[in-house]
PDB file of C-alpha atoms and ligand atoms in Angstrom:
ATOM      1  CA  MET A   1     -16.553 -14.018   7.755  1.00  0.00           C
ATOM      2  CA  ALA A   2     -13.964 -12.949   9.910  1.00  0.00           C
ATOM      3  CA  LYS A   3     -14.334  -9.580  11.855  1.00  0.00           C
ATOM      4  CA  SER A   4     -11.900  -7.038  10.785  1.00  0.00           C
ATOM      5  CA  LYS A   5      -9.583  -5.773  12.968  1.00  0.00           C
ATOM      6  CA  LYS A   6     -11.275  -3.273  14.961  1.00  0.00           C
ATOM      7  CA  ILE A   7      -8.586   0.346  15.249  1.00  0.00           C
ATOM      8  CA  ALA A   8      -6.815   0.079  18.604  1.00  0.00           C
ATOM      9  CA  GLU A   9      -5.622  -3.010  17.026  1.00  0.00           C
ATOM     10  CA  ILE A  10      -4.645  -1.110  13.882  1.00  0.00           C
ATOM     11  CA  ALA A  11      -3.459   1.069  15.781  1.00  0.00           C
ATOM     12  CA  LYS A  12      -0.502  -1.505  17.829  1.00  0.00           C
ATOM     13  CA  LYS A  13       0.549  -2.671  14.658  1.00  0.00           C
ATOM     14  CA  THR A  14       3.692  -2.477  12.030  1.00  0.00           C
ATOM     15  CA  SER A  15       3.271  -1.779   8.571  1.00  0.00           C
ATOM     16  CA  SER A  16       5.869  -2.299   5.807  1.00  0.00           C
ATOM     17  CA  PHE A  17       5.076   0.687   4.062  1.00  0.00           C
ATOM     18  CA  CYS A  18       7.446   3.557   4.193  1.00  0.00           C
ATOM     19  CA  PRO A  19       7.942   6.111   5.762  1.00  0.00           C
ATOM     20  CA  GLY A  20       6.333   9.022   4.486  1.00  0.00           C
ATOM     21  CA  CYS A  21       3.546   6.762   1.658  1.00  0.00           C
ATOM     22  CA  GLY A  22       0.062   7.429   1.951  1.00  0.00           C
ATOM     23  CA  HIS A  23      -1.694   4.064   1.687  1.00  0.00           C
ATOM     24  CA  GLY A  24      -1.601   3.206   5.714  1.00  0.00           C
ATOM     25  CA  VAL A  25      -4.270   6.568   6.079  1.00  0.00           C
ATOM     26  CA  VAL A  26      -6.458   5.193   3.373  1.00  0.00           C
ATOM     27  CA  ILE A  27      -6.411   1.867   4.511  1.00  0.00           C
ATOM     28  CA  ARG A  28      -7.026   3.464   8.217  1.00  0.00           C
ATOM     29  CA  LEU A  29     -10.201   5.700   6.792  1.00  0.00           C
ATOM     30  CA  ILE A  30     -11.456   2.644   6.119  1.00  0.00           C
ATOM     31  CA  THR A  31     -11.152   0.881   8.851  1.00  0.00           C
ATOM     32  CA  GLU A  32     -12.910   3.677  10.942  1.00  0.00           C
ATOM     33  CA  CYS A  33     -15.496   4.153   8.103  1.00  0.00           C
ATOM     34  CA  LEU A  34     -16.648   0.136   8.643  1.00  0.00           C
ATOM     35  CA  GLU A  35     -16.978   0.272  11.588  1.00  0.00           C
ATOM     36  CA  GLU A  36     -18.573   3.726  11.662  1.00  0.00           C
ATOM     37  CA  LEU A  37     -21.134   2.082   9.944  1.00  0.00           C
ATOM     38  CA  GLY A  38     -21.346  -0.850  11.839  1.00  0.00           C
ATOM     39  CA  GLN A  39     -19.597  -3.175   8.998  1.00  0.00           C
ATOM     40  CA  ASP A  40     -17.022  -4.459  10.587  1.00  0.00           C
ATOM     41  CA  LYS A  41     -17.716  -8.313   9.266  1.00  0.00           C
ATOM     42  CA  ASN A  42     -18.726  -9.395   6.025  1.00  0.00           C
ATOM     43  CA  ILE A  43     -16.206  -7.288   4.486  1.00  0.00           C
ATOM     44  CA  ILE A  44     -13.995  -8.826   1.929  1.00  0.00           C
ATOM     45  CA  PHE A  45     -11.772  -7.479   0.589  1.00  0.00           C
ATOM     46  CA  GLY A  46     -10.568  -7.708  -3.657  1.00  0.00           C
ATOM     47  CA  ILE A  47      -6.705  -6.510  -2.887  1.00  0.00           C
ATOM     48  CA  GLY A  48      -4.603  -5.539  -6.341  1.00  0.00           C
ATOM     49  CA  VAL A  49      -0.686  -6.068  -7.304  1.00  0.00           C
ATOM     50  CA  GLY A  50       1.635  -3.667  -5.735  1.00  0.00           C
ATOM     51  CA  CYS A  51       1.487  -1.561  -2.440  1.00  0.00           C
ATOM     52  CA  SER A  52      -1.707  -1.890  -1.623  1.00  0.00           C
ATOM     53  CA  SER A  53      -1.591  -6.152  -0.846  1.00  0.00           C
ATOM     54  CA  LEU A  54       0.669  -4.567   2.174  1.00  0.00           C
ATOM     55  CA  LEU A  55      -3.213  -3.781   2.582  1.00  0.00           C
ATOM     56  CA  GLY A  56      -3.129  -7.210   4.429  1.00  0.00           C
ATOM     57  CA  GLY A  57      -0.647  -6.906   6.679  1.00  0.00           C
ATOM     58  CA  VAL A  58      -2.177  -4.491   8.267  1.00  0.00           C
ATOM     59  CA  LEU A  59      -5.950  -5.844   8.203  1.00  0.00           C
ATOM     60  CA  GLU A  60      -6.688  -9.048   9.258  1.00  0.00           C
ATOM     61  CA  THR A  61      -9.792  -9.051   7.702  1.00  0.00           C
ATOM     62  CA  ASP A  62     -11.319 -11.655   4.330  1.00  0.00           C
ATOM     63  CA  ARG A  63      -9.449 -10.505   1.132  1.00  0.00           C
ATOM     64  CA  LEU A  64      -7.841 -12.584  -1.385  1.00  0.00           C
ATOM     65  CA  HIS A  65      -4.998 -10.598  -3.347  1.00  0.00           C
ATOM     66  CA  CYS A  66      -6.334 -10.923  -6.892  1.00  0.00           C
ATOM     67  CA  LEU A  67      -4.759 -11.142 -10.575  1.00  0.00           C
ATOM     68  CA  HIS A  68      -2.836  -8.014 -11.708  1.00  0.00           C
ATOM     69  CA  GLY A  69      -5.232  -5.265 -12.462  1.00  0.00           C
ATOM     70  CA  ARG A  70      -8.245  -8.436 -12.345  1.00  0.00           C
ATOM     71  CA  ALA A  71     -10.355  -6.538  -8.874  1.00  0.00           C
ATOM     72  CA  GLY A  72     -12.878  -4.936 -10.617  1.00  0.00           C
ATOM     73  CA  ALA A  73     -14.099  -8.507 -12.682  1.00  0.00           C
ATOM     74  CA  VAL A  74     -12.662 -10.504  -9.148  1.00  0.00           C
ATOM     75  CA  CYS A  75     -15.165  -7.721  -6.482  1.00  0.00           C
ATOM     76  CA  THR A  76     -18.212  -8.411  -9.477  1.00  0.00           C
ATOM     77  CA  SER A  77     -18.239 -12.043  -8.722  1.00  0.00           C
ATOM     78  CA  MET A  78     -17.759 -12.097  -5.168  1.00  0.00           C
ATOM     79  CA  LYS A  79     -20.216  -9.246  -5.159  1.00  0.00           C
ATOM     80  CA  ARG A  80     -22.753 -11.316  -7.016  1.00  0.00           C
ATOM     81  CA  VAL A  81     -22.639 -14.566  -5.360  1.00  0.00           C
ATOM     82  CA  ASN A  82     -22.535 -13.330  -1.636  1.00  0.00           C
ATOM     83  CA  PRO A  83     -24.501  -9.651  -2.555  1.00  0.00           C
ATOM     84  CA  ASP A  84     -24.691  -9.341   0.781  1.00  0.00           C
ATOM     85  CA  ASN A  85     -20.889  -9.246   1.674  1.00  0.00           C
ATOM     86  CA  ILE A  86     -19.352  -5.554   1.523  1.00  0.00           C
ATOM     87  CA  VAL A  87     -16.798  -6.065  -1.078  1.00  0.00           C
ATOM     88  CA  VAL A  88     -14.322  -3.426  -1.091  1.00  0.00           C
ATOM     89  CA  ALA A  89     -11.682  -2.851  -3.857  1.00  0.00           C
ATOM     90  CA  TYR A  90      -8.258  -1.833  -3.207  1.00  0.00           C
ATOM     91  CA  GLN A  91      -6.080  -0.984  -5.623  1.00  0.00           C
ATOM     92  CA  GLY A  92      -3.164   1.012  -6.667  1.00  0.00           C
ATOM     93  CA  ASP A  93      -3.470   3.403 -10.950  1.00  0.00           C
ATOM     94  CA  GLY A  94      -0.699   0.778 -12.180  1.00  0.00           C
ATOM     95  CA  ASP A  95      -3.239  -2.293 -10.934  1.00  0.00           C
ATOM     96  CA  ALA A  96      -6.187  -0.659 -11.488  1.00  0.00           C
ATOM     97  CA  TYR A  97      -5.695   1.618 -14.331  1.00  0.00           C
ATOM     98  CA  SER A  98      -2.896   0.546 -16.431  1.00  0.00           C
ATOM     99  CA  ILE A  99      -2.765  -3.462 -16.703  1.00  0.00           C
ATOM    100  CA  GLY A 100      -5.956  -3.965 -15.027  1.00  0.00           C
ATOM    101  CA  LEU A 101      -8.299  -0.458 -17.328  1.00  0.00           C
ATOM    102  CA  ALA A 102     -10.424  -3.184 -18.662  1.00  0.00           C
ATOM    103  CA  GLU A 103     -11.221  -4.770 -16.168  1.00  0.00           C
ATOM    104  CA  THR A 104     -12.011  -1.419 -14.136  1.00  0.00           C
ATOM    105  CA  THR A 105     -13.905   0.127 -16.433  1.00  0.00           C
ATOM    106  CA  SER A 106     -15.627  -2.553 -17.482  1.00  0.00           C
ATOM    107  CA  ALA A 107     -17.196  -2.876 -13.842  1.00  0.00           C
ATOM    108  CA  ALA A 108     -17.819   0.493 -13.712  1.00  0.00           C
ATOM    109  CA  TYR A 109     -19.230   0.527 -16.569  1.00  0.00           C
ATOM    110  CA  ARG A 110     -21.836  -2.671 -15.873  1.00  0.00           C
ATOM    111  CA  ASN A 111     -22.659  -0.358 -12.609  1.00  0.00           C
ATOM    112  CA  GLU A 112     -21.667  -2.853 -10.150  1.00  0.00           C
ATOM    113  CA  LYS A 113     -22.397  -3.368  -6.283  1.00  0.00           C
ATOM    114  CA  PHE A 114     -19.313  -2.692  -4.846  1.00  0.00           C
ATOM    115  CA  THR A 115     -17.043  -0.359  -4.338  1.00  0.00           C
ATOM    116  CA  ALA A 116     -13.513   0.473  -5.420  1.00  0.00           C
ATOM    117  CA  ILE A 117     -10.562   2.507  -3.697  1.00  0.00           C
ATOM    118  CA  LEU A 118      -8.291   3.507  -5.905  1.00  0.00           C
ATOM    119  CA  VAL A 119      -4.945   4.994  -4.312  1.00  0.00           C
ATOM    120  CA  ASN A 120      -3.543   6.378  -7.251  1.00  0.00           C
ATOM    121  CA  ASN A 121       0.258   8.323  -6.783  1.00  0.00           C
ATOM    122  CA  THR A 122       0.747   8.323 -10.100  1.00  0.00           C
ATOM    123  CA  ASN A 123       3.330   5.351 -10.364  1.00  0.00           C
ATOM    124  CA  TYR A 124       4.321   1.952  -9.783  1.00  0.00           C
ATOM    125  CA  GLY A 125       5.476   2.323  -6.042  1.00  0.00           C
ATOM    126  CA  MET A 126       6.370  -1.094  -5.460  1.00  0.00           C
ATOM    127  CA  THR A 127       8.209  -2.305  -7.843  1.00  0.00           C
ATOM    128  CA  GLY A 128      10.563   0.707  -8.162  1.00  0.00           C
ATOM    129  CA  GLY A 129       8.755   3.536 -10.120  1.00  0.00           C
ATOM    130  CA  GLN A 130       7.407   2.938 -13.113  1.00  0.00           C
ATOM    131  CA  MET A 131       4.921   5.081 -16.107  1.00  0.00           C
ATOM    132  CA  SER A 132       1.832   4.911 -15.140  1.00  0.00           C
ATOM    133  CA  ASN A 133      -1.940   5.580 -17.507  1.00  0.00           C
ATOM    134  CA  THR A 134      -1.505   8.327 -14.191  1.00  0.00           C
ATOM    135  CA  THR A 135       1.759  10.018 -14.215  1.00  0.00           C
ATOM    136  CA  MET A 136       2.317  13.805 -14.942  1.00  0.00           C
ATOM    137  CA  PRO A 137       3.054  15.232 -17.962  1.00  0.00           C
ATOM    138  CA  GLY A 138       6.742  15.139 -18.132  1.00  0.00           C
ATOM    139  CA  GLN A 139       7.026  13.240 -14.688  1.00  0.00           C
ATOM    140  CA  LYS A 140      10.284  11.593 -14.693  1.00  0.00           C
ATOM    141  CA  THR A 141      10.478   8.166 -13.618  1.00  0.00           C
ATOM    142  CA  THR A 142      12.235   4.764 -14.644  1.00  0.00           C
ATOM    143  CA  THR A 143      10.580   4.230 -18.406  1.00  0.00           C
ATOM    144  CA  SER A 144       9.716   7.662 -18.846  1.00  0.00           C
ATOM    145  CA  PRO A 145      14.086   8.872 -18.296  1.00  0.00           C
ATOM    146  CA  MET A 146      13.459  11.822 -19.743  1.00  0.00           C
ATOM    147  CA  GLY A 147       9.552  12.823 -18.663  1.00  0.00           C
ATOM    148  CA  ARG A 148       6.190  11.791 -19.366  1.00  0.00           C
ATOM    149  CA  ASP A 149       5.755  12.558 -23.299  1.00  0.00           C
ATOM    150  CA  CYS A 150       1.708  12.424 -23.554  1.00  0.00           C
ATOM    151  CA  ALA A 151       1.911  12.790 -27.004  1.00  0.00           C
ATOM    152  CA  ILE A 152       2.821   9.267 -27.513  1.00  0.00           C
ATOM    153  CA  THR A 153       1.897   7.551 -24.296  1.00  0.00           C
ATOM    154  CA  GLY A 154      -1.570   9.577 -23.830  1.00  0.00           C
ATOM    155  CA  ASN A 155      -2.776  11.544 -20.974  1.00  0.00           C
ATOM    156  CA  PRO A 156      -2.918  10.831 -16.907  1.00  0.00           C
ATOM    157  CA  ILE A 157      -6.295   9.158 -17.466  1.00  0.00           C
ATOM    158  CA  LYS A 158      -9.189  11.222 -15.236  1.00  0.00           C
ATOM    159  CA  PHE A 159     -10.845   7.619 -14.297  1.00  0.00           C
ATOM    160  CA  PRO A 160     -13.757   8.843 -11.517  1.00  0.00           C
ATOM    161  CA  GLU A 161     -14.267  12.389 -14.764  1.00  0.00           C
ATOM    162  CA  LEU A 162     -15.270   8.579 -16.334  1.00  0.00           C
ATOM    163  CA  VAL A 163     -16.893   7.560 -14.408  1.00  0.00           C
ATOM    164  CA  ALA A 164     -19.103  10.362 -13.718  1.00  0.00           C
ATOM    165  CA  ASP A 165     -19.182  11.913 -17.014  1.00  0.00           C
ATOM    166  CA  GLN A 166     -20.233   8.598 -19.033  1.00  0.00           C
ATOM    167  CA  PHE A 167     -21.317   5.694 -16.473  1.00  0.00           C
ATOM    168  CA  ASN A 168     -25.264   4.856 -14.430  1.00  0.00           C
ATOM    169  CA  ALA A 169     -22.943   4.691 -10.994  1.00  0.00           C
ATOM    170  CA  ALA A 170     -24.042   5.709  -7.431  1.00  0.00           C
ATOM    171  CA  TYR A 171     -21.174   7.431  -6.628  1.00  0.00           C
ATOM    172  CA  VAL A 172     -17.865   8.567  -7.199  1.00  0.00           C
ATOM    173  CA  ALA A 173     -15.104  11.306  -4.667  1.00  0.00           C
ATOM    174  CA  ARG A 174     -11.630  12.180  -5.162  1.00  0.00           C
ATOM    175  CA  GLY A 175      -9.949  13.159  -2.042  1.00  0.00           C
ATOM    176  CA  ALA A 176      -6.118  13.462  -0.562  1.00  0.00           C
ATOM    177  CA  VAL A 177      -4.010  12.228   2.126  1.00  0.00           C
ATOM    178  CA  ASN A 178      -2.476  16.002   2.059  1.00  0.00           C
ATOM    179  CA  THR A 179      -3.457  17.344   4.692  1.00  0.00           C
ATOM    180  CA  PRO A 180      -5.701  17.142   7.416  1.00  0.00           C
ATOM    181  CA  ALA A 181      -8.930  18.710   6.181  1.00  0.00           C
ATOM    182  CA  ASN A 182      -8.538  16.658   3.014  1.00  0.00           C
ATOM    183  CA  ILE A 183      -7.271  13.273   5.201  1.00  0.00           C
ATOM    184  CA  ASN A 184     -11.514  14.177   6.669  1.00  0.00           C
ATOM    185  CA  LYS A 185     -13.072  15.368   3.984  1.00  0.00           C
ATOM    186  CA  LEU A 186     -11.117  11.657   1.974  1.00  0.00           C
ATOM    187  CA  LYS A 187     -13.344   9.850   5.179  1.00  0.00           C
ATOM    188  CA  GLY A 188     -16.771  11.228   4.423  1.00  0.00           C
ATOM    189  CA  TYR A 189     -15.763  10.233   0.898  1.00  0.00           C
ATOM    190  CA  ILE A 190     -15.275   6.943   2.060  1.00  0.00           C
ATOM    191  CA  LYS A 191     -18.424   6.645   4.245  1.00  0.00           C
ATOM    192  CA  ASN A 192     -20.549   8.049   1.162  1.00  0.00           C
ATOM    193  CA  ALA A 193     -18.802   5.051  -1.149  1.00  0.00           C
ATOM    194  CA  LEU A 194     -19.309   2.647   1.284  1.00  0.00           C
ATOM    195  CA  GLU A 195     -23.056   3.496   1.947  1.00  0.00           C
ATOM    196  CA  ALA A 196     -24.275   3.495  -1.465  1.00  0.00           C
ATOM    197  CA  GLN A 197     -22.711  -0.121  -1.649  1.00  0.00           C
ATOM    198  CA  ILE A 198     -24.654  -0.877   1.609  1.00  0.00           C
ATOM    199  CA  ASN A 199     -28.310   0.483   0.828  1.00  0.00           C
ATOM    200  CA  GLY A 200     -27.770  -1.811  -2.822  1.00  0.00           C
ATOM    201  CA  GLU A 201     -27.979   1.405  -4.872  1.00  0.00           C
ATOM    202  CA  GLY A 202     -24.955   0.876  -7.103  1.00  0.00           C
ATOM    203  CA  TYR A 203     -21.221   0.948  -8.051  1.00  0.00           C
ATOM    204  CA  SER A 204     -19.227   3.909  -6.099  1.00  0.00           C
ATOM    205  CA  VAL A 205     -15.629   4.677  -6.168  1.00  0.00           C
ATOM    206  CA  VAL A 206     -13.606   6.663  -4.393  1.00  0.00           C
ATOM    207  CA  GLU A 207      -9.955   8.207  -5.679  1.00  0.00           C
ATOM    208  CA  VAL A 208      -7.206   8.853  -3.739  1.00  0.00           C
ATOM    209  CA  LEU A 209      -4.539  11.491  -4.222  1.00  0.00           C
ATOM    210  CA  SER A 210      -1.517   9.864  -2.290  1.00  0.00           C
ATOM    211  CA  PRO A 211       1.883  10.430  -1.751  1.00  0.00           C
ATOM    212  CA  CYS A 212       5.098   7.746  -2.608  1.00  0.00           C
ATOM    213  CA  PRO A 213       8.396   9.508  -1.419  1.00  0.00           C
ATOM    214  CA  THR A 214      10.276   7.052  -1.762  1.00  0.00           C
ATOM    215  CA  ASN A 215      10.070   6.863  -5.175  1.00  0.00           C
ATOM    216  CA  TRP A 216       9.484   9.924  -6.168  1.00  0.00           C
ATOM    217  CA  GLY A 217      12.223  10.924  -4.935  1.00  0.00           C
ATOM    218  CA  MET A 218      11.061  13.315  -2.183  1.00  0.00           C
ATOM    219  CA  SER A 219      11.032  13.803   1.605  1.00  0.00           C
ATOM    220  CA  PRO A 220       7.341  12.721   3.118  1.00  0.00           C
ATOM    221  CA  LEU A 221       7.011  16.993   3.143  1.00  0.00           C
ATOM    222  CA  LYS A 222       7.882  17.564   0.002  1.00  0.00           C
ATOM    223  CA  ALA A 223       6.024  14.719  -1.806  1.00  0.00           C
ATOM    224  CA  MET A 224       2.830  16.093   0.036  1.00  0.00           C
ATOM    225  CA  GLU A 225       3.690  19.453  -1.037  1.00  0.00           C
ATOM    226  CA  ARG A 226       3.527  17.934  -4.765  1.00  0.00           C
ATOM    227  CA  ILE A 227       0.750  16.754  -4.718  1.00  0.00           C
ATOM    228  CA  GLU A 228      -0.964  20.486  -3.566  1.00  0.00           C
ATOM    229  CA  ASN A 229       0.436  21.866  -5.923  1.00  0.00           C
ATOM    230  CA  GLU A 230       1.109  19.570  -9.292  1.00  0.00           C
ATOM    231  CA  LEU A 231      -1.046  17.449  -8.445  1.00  0.00           C
ATOM    232  CA  ILE A 232      -4.929  18.840  -7.568  1.00  0.00           C
ATOM    233  CA  PRO A 233      -4.588  21.267 -10.237  1.00  0.00           C
ATOM    234  CA  TYR A 234      -5.367  18.967 -12.719  1.00  0.00           C
ATOM    235  CA  TYR A 235      -6.931  15.578 -10.605  1.00  0.00           C
ATOM    236  CA  PRO A 236      -9.246  18.703  -8.678  1.00  0.00           C
ATOM    237  CA  LEU A 237     -10.922  16.603  -5.542  1.00  0.00           C
ATOM    238  CA  GLY A 238     -14.771  16.557  -4.407  1.00  0.00           C
ATOM    239  CA  GLU A 239     -17.955  15.096  -5.108  1.00  0.00           C
ATOM    240  CA  PHE A 240     -18.221  14.443  -9.401  1.00  0.00           C
ATOM    241  CA  LYS A 241     -21.659  11.683  -8.515  1.00  0.00           C
ATOM    242  CA  THR A 242     -23.029  12.312  -5.326  1.00  0.00           C
ATOM    243  CA  ARG A 243     -25.881   9.924  -4.030  1.00  0.00           C
ATOM    244  CA  GLU A 244     -29.509  10.184  -5.299  1.00  0.00           C
ATOM    245  CA  VAL A 245     -30.343   8.780  -1.953  1.00  0.00           C
ATOM    246  CA  LYS A 246     -28.484   9.612   1.307  1.00  0.00           C
TER     247      LYS A 246
HETATM  248  C1  LIG B 301       1.003 -10.192 -14.480  1.00  0.00           C
HETATM  249  C2  LIG B 301       2.192  -8.834 -13.687  1.00  0.00           C
HETATM  250  N1  LIG B 301       3.003  -7.455 -14.738  1.00  0.00           N
HETATM  251  C3  LIG B 301       3.453  -6.852 -13.908  1.00  0.00           C
HETATM  252  C4  LIG B 301       3.930  -7.897 -12.168  1.00  0.00           C
HETATM  253  C5  LIG B 301       4.796  -6.809 -11.493  1.00  0.00           C
HETATM  254  N2  LIG B 301       4.021  -5.309 -10.788  1.00  0.00           N
HETATM  255  C6  LIG B 301       3.675  -5.419  -9.470  1.00  0.00           C
HETATM  256  S1  LIG B 301       3.479  -3.993  -8.413  1.00  0.00           S
HETATM  257  C7  LIG B 301       3.326  -3.514 -10.207  1.00  0.00           C
HETATM  258  C8  LIG B 301       2.650  -2.190 -10.487  1.00  0.00           C
HETATM  259  C9  LIG B 301       2.278  -1.984  -9.059  1.00  0.00           C
HETATM  260  O1  LIG B 301       1.479  -0.308  -9.459  1.00  0.00           O
HETATM  261  P1  LIG B 301       0.449   0.222  -8.787  1.00  0.00           P
HETATM  262  O2  LIG B 301      -0.571  -0.726  -8.490  1.00  0.00           O
HETATM  263  O3  LIG B 301       0.387   2.055  -8.887  1.00  0.00           O
HETATM  264  O4  LIG B 301       0.409   0.310  -7.173  1.00  0.00           O
HETATM  265  P2  LIG B 301       1.972   0.723  -6.345  1.00  0.00           P
HETATM  266  O5  LIG B 301       2.178  -0.019  -5.702  1.00  0.00           O
HETATM  267  O6  LIG B 301       2.162   2.525  -6.721  1.00  0.00           O
HETATM  268  O7  LIG B 301       0.188   1.657  -4.664  1.00  0.00           O
HETATM  269  C10 LIG B 301       3.314  -4.286 -11.838  1.00  0.00           C
HETATM  270  C11 LIG B 301       3.861  -3.124 -12.853  1.00  0.00           C
HETATM  271  C12 LIG B 301       3.242  -8.458 -11.909  1.00  0.00           C
HETATM  272  N3  LIG B 301       3.607  -8.859 -10.057  1.00  0.00           N
HETATM  273  N4  LIG B 301       2.479  -9.140 -12.347  1.00  0.00           N
HETATM  274  S1  LIG B 302       6.599   2.649  -2.859  1.00  0.00           S
HETATM  275 FE1  LIG B 302       5.303   4.241  -2.896  1.00  0.00          FE
HETATM  276  S2  LIG B 302       3.626   3.292  -2.755  1.00  0.00           S
HETATM  277 FE2  LIG B 302       4.660   1.872  -2.107  1.00  0.00          FE
HETATM  278  S3  LIG B 302       4.921   1.850   0.535  1.00  0.00           S
HETATM  279 FE3  LIG B 302       6.767   3.362  -0.585  1.00  0.00          FE
HETATM  280  S4  LIG B 302       5.687   4.897  -0.740  1.00  0.00           S
HETATM  281 FE4  LIG B 302       4.037   4.018  -0.753  1.00  0.00          FE
HETATM  282 MG1  LIG B 303       0.384   2.975  -7.315  1.00  0.00          MG
END
């Protein structure tokens, strides 16, 4: 397997994320954790369809761009076939929780031994801001122009809570990239999730609340404020299932 790009090399690269997007921060944290854990080779990412797929532009590690929503199934097979590889599903909310809800949930339900990093920006960012299963009540998107009506679309899904409450996973957390303090905590969650995988403890998942200023119609600063004021009260941060073996 190829080696992942070193942090110093990533820092030199220009990404195609919009200004103020959270994806780049999350990808950098994953890379820092892998490097600090001495796991900068034998990594393979199962990448979702969406802005998550732009990971391929900044990281030159091994990766498979999965069919839309199917990274849970693809990562299951990649990990089962090569258990010594570090397998990371990197997906957005639309990919993981809307079109791919069955695959994402099934992998968690079976306690597959890979790590899922799921970036929740409350919409389909890449395609212009359509409603997803994590869109907030009343949130206006291109497919909910009057605001999301939960009476007919269901409530925004809380996947980490579902996994922690119902399934036999190894590690479950939700972080955010809106403040330096939250970014530091998120790094700890990602590291825990990867360590759980390295030790063969079972499925690990970290959801990340992340800004999409472009489709939210906000400046990067306002988008960070929205995460603090609107998203975190509904999607609380923290560890929902901690590792039994540390
Ligand atoms: C089978 C299929 N259906 C629909 C699309 C169009 N499509 C591309 S990305 C995307 C949604 C991505 O949203 P999300 O996973 O939240 O990622 P984000 O861009 O917000 O990070 C959709 C519906 C597609 N590429 N393939
Ligand atoms: S559309 Fe949104 S999620 Fe995609 S790169 Fe731009 S800010 Fe990021
Ligand atoms: Mg999204």
